[in-house]
Coordinates of C-alpha atoms and ligand atoms in Angstrom, one line a residue:
M1 CA 6.9 -17.4 5.5
N2 CA 10.6 -18.2 5.4
N3 CA 12.0 -18.0 1.8
H4 CA 9.1 -15.8 0.7
V5 CA 10.0 -12.5 -0.9
A6 CA 7.9 -9.4 -0.6
I7 CA 7.9 -5.9 -2.2
V8 CA 6.5 -3.0 -0.2
T9 CA 6.1 0.2 -2.1
G10 CA 6.4 3.3 0.0
G11 CA 8.1 1.1 2.6
A12 CA 10.4 3.9 3.9
Q13 CA 8.0 5.4 6.5
G14 CA 4.5 5.3 7.9
I15 CA 2.2 2.4 7.1
G16 CA 4.9 1.0 4.7
Q17 CA 7.5 0.9 7.4
G18 CA 5.1 -0.9 9.7
L19 CA 4.3 -3.4 7.0
T20 CA 8.0 -3.9 6.2
Q21 CA 8.8 -4.6 9.8
A22 CA 5.8 -7.0 10.3
L23 CA 6.8 -9.0 7.2
L24 CA 10.4 -9.2 8.4
R25 CA 9.1 -10.6 11.7
E26 CA 7.1 -13.2 9.7
G27 CA 10.2 -14.4 8.0
Y28 CA 9.9 -12.6 4.6
A29 CA 12.8 -11.1 2.7
V30 CA 11.5 -7.6 2.0
A31 CA 12.4 -5.0 -0.7
M32 CA 11.2 -1.5 -0.1
F33 CA 10.6 0.6 -3.2
D34 CA 10.6 4.3 -2.2
L35 CA 11.9 7.7 -3.2
N36 CA 13.3 8.3 0.3
S37 CA 16.7 6.6 0.3
Q38 CA 17.7 8.2 3.6
A39 CA 14.7 6.8 5.5
M40 CA 15.3 3.3 3.9
E41 CA 18.9 3.3 4.9
A42 CA 18.0 4.4 8.4
Q43 CA 15.4 1.6 8.6
I44 CA 17.9 -1.0 7.4
A45 CA 20.4 0.2 10.0
Q46 CA 17.8 -0.2 12.7
S47 CA 16.6 -3.6 11.6
G48 CA 19.2 -5.6 13.6
E49 CA 19.0 -9.3 13.0
Y50 CA 16.6 -8.7 10.0
A51 CA 18.9 -6.4 8.1
D52 CA 20.2 -9.1 5.7
R53 CA 16.6 -9.8 4.7
L54 CA 15.9 -6.2 3.9
M55 CA 16.8 -4.1 0.9
G56 CA 15.8 -0.6 -0.1
I57 CA 15.7 0.5 -3.8
C58 CA 15.2 4.1 -4.7
V59 CA 12.3 3.9 -7.2
D60 CA 9.7 6.3 -8.5
V61 CA 6.8 3.9 -8.7
T62 CA 5.2 6.1 -11.4
S63 CA 8.0 5.1 -13.8
S64 CA 7.7 1.8 -15.6
E65 CA 11.5 1.8 -16.4
Q66 CA 12.4 2.2 -12.7
V67 CA 9.8 -0.3 -11.5
N68 CA 10.9 -2.9 -14.0
A69 CA 14.6 -2.5 -13.1
A70 CA 13.8 -2.7 -9.4
V71 CA 11.8 -5.9 -9.8
A72 CA 14.6 -7.4 -11.8
Q73 CA 17.1 -6.4 -9.0
V74 CA 15.0 -8.1 -6.4
T75 CA 14.6 -11.3 -8.5
A76 CA 18.3 -11.4 -9.2
R77 CA 19.2 -11.0 -5.5
W78 CA 16.6 -13.4 -4.1
K79 CA 13.9 -14.8 -6.3
T80 CA 10.6 -14.0 -8.0
P81 CA 8.5 -12.0 -5.5
D82 CA 5.7 -13.9 -3.7
L83 CA 4.0 -10.8 -2.3
L84 CA 3.5 -7.3 -3.7
V85 CA 2.1 -4.7 -1.4
N86 CA 1.2 -1.6 -3.3
N87 CA 1.3 1.0 -0.5
A88 CA 3.0 4.1 -1.9
G89 CA 0.6 7.0 -2.0
M90 CA 0.0 10.7 -1.5
A91 CA -2.7 13.2 -1.3
R92 CA -3.1 16.8 -2.6
D93 CA -6.4 17.9 -1.1
K94 CA -8.3 20.8 -2.6
R95 CA -11.9 21.7 -3.3
I96 CA -12.9 20.8 -6.8
V97 CA -13.0 24.4 -7.9
N98 CA -9.3 24.8 -7.0
L99 CA -8.1 21.4 -8.1
T100 CA -5.6 21.7 -11.1
E101 CA -4.9 19.2 -13.8
Q102 CA -1.4 18.7 -12.2
D103 CA -3.0 17.9 -8.9
W104 CA -5.2 15.4 -10.6
D105 CA -2.5 13.7 -12.7
L106 CA 0.0 13.5 -9.8
V107 CA -2.4 11.9 -7.4
I108 CA -3.8 9.4 -9.9
D109 CA -0.2 8.5 -11.0
V110 CA 1.2 7.9 -7.5
N111 CA -1.8 6.1 -6.1
L112 CA -3.2 4.2 -9.1
K113 CA -0.9 4.1 -12.1
S114 CA 2.0 2.9 -9.8
Q115 CA -0.1 -0.1 -8.8
F116 CA -0.7 -1.0 -12.4
L117 CA 3.0 -0.7 -13.2
C118 CA 4.2 -2.8 -10.2
V119 CA 1.6 -5.5 -10.9
K120 CA 2.7 -5.6 -14.6
A121 CA 6.3 -6.1 -13.4
V122 CA 5.7 -8.9 -10.9
V123 CA 2.9 -10.9 -12.5
P124 CA 4.8 -12.8 -15.2
G125 CA 7.1 -14.3 -12.5
M126 CA 4.2 -15.1 -10.2
I127 CA 2.4 -16.8 -13.1
E128 CA 5.5 -18.9 -13.8
Q129 CA 5.8 -20.0 -10.2
G130 CA 2.1 -20.6 -9.9
F131 CA 1.8 -18.5 -6.7
G132 CA 1.4 -14.8 -5.8
R133 CA -0.3 -12.4 -3.4
I134 CA -1.1 -8.8 -4.3
V135 CA -2.4 -6.5 -1.6
N136 CA -3.3 -3.0 -2.8
I137 CA -3.7 -0.2 -0.3
S138 CA -6.7 2.0 -1.0
S139 CA -8.4 4.3 1.6
R140 CA -11.8 4.6 3.3
A141 CA -11.8 7.9 1.3
W142 CA -12.7 5.9 -1.9
L143 CA -16.3 6.1 -0.6
G144 CA -16.1 9.8 -1.3
A145 CA -14.4 12.6 0.7
F146 CA -14.7 16.3 0.9
G147 CA -11.7 18.1 -0.9
Q148 CA -10.4 14.8 -2.1
A149 CA -11.9 14.3 -5.6
N150 CA -8.5 13.3 -7.0
Y151 CA -7.5 11.1 -4.1
S152 CA -10.9 9.5 -3.8
A153 CA -11.0 8.7 -7.5
A154 CA -7.5 7.1 -7.4
K155 CA -8.4 5.0 -4.4
G156 CA -11.7 3.9 -6.0
G157 CA -9.6 3.0 -9.1
V158 CA -7.5 0.8 -6.8
V159 CA -10.6 -1.2 -5.8
S160 CA -11.7 -1.7 -9.4
L161 CA -8.2 -2.6 -10.6
T162 CA -7.9 -5.2 -7.8
R163 CA -11.3 -6.8 -8.6
S164 CA -10.3 -7.2 -12.2
L165 CA -6.9 -8.6 -11.3
A166 CA -8.6 -11.1 -9.0
I167 CA -10.7 -12.4 -11.8
E168 CA -7.9 -12.6 -14.3
L169 CA -5.2 -14.1 -12.1
A170 CA -7.1 -16.6 -9.9
K171 CA -6.3 -19.5 -12.2
H172 CA -2.6 -18.9 -11.7
G173 CA -2.7 -19.2 -7.9
I174 CA -2.5 -15.4 -7.5
T175 CA -4.9 -13.5 -5.3
A176 CA -5.5 -9.7 -5.3
N177 CA -7.2 -7.9 -2.4
V178 CA -7.5 -4.4 -1.0
V179 CA -6.9 -3.0 2.4
A180 CA -8.8 0.3 2.9
P181 CA -7.4 2.2 5.9
G182 CA -9.2 4.8 7.9
A183 CA -7.1 7.4 9.9
I184 CA -3.7 5.9 10.7
D185 CA -1.0 7.5 12.8
T186 CA 1.7 8.2 10.3
P187 CA 3.7 11.4 9.3
I188 CA 0.5 12.3 7.3
L189 CA -1.3 13.1 10.5
A190 CA 1.7 14.9 12.2
P191 CA 0.6 18.4 11.3
L192 CA -2.8 17.9 13.0
S193 CA -3.5 19.8 16.3
A194 CA -4.7 18.0 19.4
E195 CA -8.1 19.4 18.8
Q196 CA -8.2 18.1 15.2
R197 CA -7.1 14.7 16.3
A198 CA -9.8 14.6 19.0
R199 CA -12.4 15.6 16.3
I200 CA -11.2 12.7 14.1
M201 CA -11.3 10.3 17.0
S202 CA -14.9 11.3 17.8
T203 CA -15.9 10.0 14.3
I204 CA -14.3 6.5 14.9
P205 CA -16.5 4.0 16.7
V206 CA -13.6 2.2 18.4
G207 CA -12.5 5.6 19.7
R208 CA -8.8 5.8 18.6
I209 CA -6.7 6.5 15.6
G210 CA -5.2 3.3 14.0
T211 CA -1.6 2.3 13.8
P212 CA 0.5 0.8 11.0
D213 CA 0.3 -2.5 12.9
D214 CA -3.4 -2.5 12.5
I215 CA -2.9 -2.4 8.7
A216 CA -0.2 -5.1 8.9
Q217 CA -2.7 -7.4 10.6
A218 CA -4.9 -7.2 7.5
V219 CA -2.1 -7.4 5.0
L220 CA -0.7 -10.5 6.6
M221 CA -4.1 -12.2 6.5
F222 CA -4.4 -11.6 2.7
A223 CA -0.7 -12.5 2.2
S224 CA -1.0 -15.9 3.8
A225 CA -0.7 -19.0 1.6
K226 CA -3.8 -20.2 3.5
S227 CA -5.9 -17.3 2.1
S228 CA -6.1 -18.9 -1.3
Y229 CA -10.0 -18.7 -1.4
I230 CA -10.1 -15.0 -0.6
T231 CA -9.7 -12.8 -3.6
G232 CA -11.1 -9.5 -5.0
Q233 CA -12.1 -8.3 -1.5
T234 CA -11.9 -4.9 0.1
L235 CA -11.2 -5.0 3.9
Y236 CA -11.7 -1.7 5.8
V237 CA -9.3 -1.2 8.7
C238 CA -10.8 1.9 10.1
G239 CA -12.2 1.3 13.5
G240 CA -15.7 1.1 12.1
R241 CA -15.6 4.6 10.5
S242 CA -16.7 3.2 7.1
L243 CA -20.0 2.2 8.7
S244 CA -21.2 5.8 9.0
S245 CA -21.8 8.4 6.3
P246 CA -18.9 10.4 4.9
S247 CA -18.0 13.8 6.5
V248 CA -19.4 16.8 4.6
Ligands
NAD301 P1 3.4 8.4 4.2 O1 3.4 9.7 3.4 O2 3.8 8.4 5.6 O3 4.3 7.3 3.3 C1 4.2 7.2 2.0 C2 5.5 6.7 1.4 O4 5.3 6.6 0.0 C3 6.7 7.6 1.7 O5 7.8 6.9 2.2 C4 7.0 8.2 0.3 O6 8.3 8.5 0.1 C5 6.5 7.1 -0.6 N1 6.2 7.6 -2.0 C6 5.4 8.6 -2.3 N2 5.4 8.8 -3.7 C7 6.3 7.8 -4.2 C8 6.7 7.5 -5.5 N3 6.3 8.2 -6.5 N4 7.6 6.5 -5.6 C9 8.0 5.8 -4.5 N5 7.6 6.0 -3.3 C10 6.8 7.1 -3.1 O7 1.9 7.8 4.0 P2 1.1 6.7 4.9 O8 0.2 7.4 5.8 O9 2.1 5.7 5.4 O10 0.2 6.1 3.7 C11 0.6 4.8 3.1 C12 -0.6 4.4 2.2 O11 -1.8 4.3 3.0 C13 -0.9 5.5 1.1 O12 -1.3 4.8 -0.1 C14 -2.1 6.3 1.7 O13 -2.9 6.8 0.7 C15 -2.8 5.2 2.4 N6 -3.7 5.6 3.5 C16 -3.2 6.3 4.6 C17 -4.0 6.7 5.6 C18 -3.5 7.4 6.9 O14 -4.3 7.9 7.7 N7 -2.2 7.4 7.1 C19 -5.4 6.5 5.5 C20 -5.9 5.9 4.3 C21 -5.0 5.4 3.4

């Protein structure tokens, strides 16, 4: 994918970092949109031969002004983006009786509104060039999850948003698909004890926790120019966990 330009939101760490590095290996120029400038700088410093194809822009993806300015910066430095991976996300887990309006708004904004804003910012350019790939990161939790009413609703919104984008944008050569990860080893899981990790693993048919590279495999498939007949789909990358009923 030489000369192709990708944006990865939340690219500074975790799944986003894995996606960024996988896209660099495939030949993309990659722009990370993230709040964590320090982690983006560290990643650029560690990217060796790829560093000149990697940029980090400090962006709050819930702000339309910041997102629009960042997309303009990427376009000015390279060209219209070919691939948008909406990966930035966060959780604030509480039982419904304790969930506040602030918890609701924050999680909906970071996980769902951000995807709308980034799509709005890149789509005009993609329409003009007649090609685009949008991959939105949801979660297996969109099926429903204990203590995650806000997160689950946001991630379900991602699926519905993507299906509508797929229908609207198909005639412009733009596809939109969802990757729904299960448990993936990122800083999110760092606080878990060995016992908690073992309990999670026991619910995963393949018997292990996933890695950012497992997610990259799915994103690269949707991103490929050869995947032009695949749109509006949700691919679970969860070691088979989505096949059994949600935990209660
Ligand atoms: P992470 O917390 O390690 O990384 C998230 C990144 O998003 C961070 O670099 C953070 O700075 C950035 N970010 C957060 N809010 C932002 C904002 N407003 N503007 C810009 N950047 C912002 O998380 P992760 O585990 O790598 O998860 C990545 C995505 O995958 C998220 O959407 C998450 O919901 C989803 N997911 C993760 C798992 C998992 O087990 N790790 C499972 C299912 C889904």
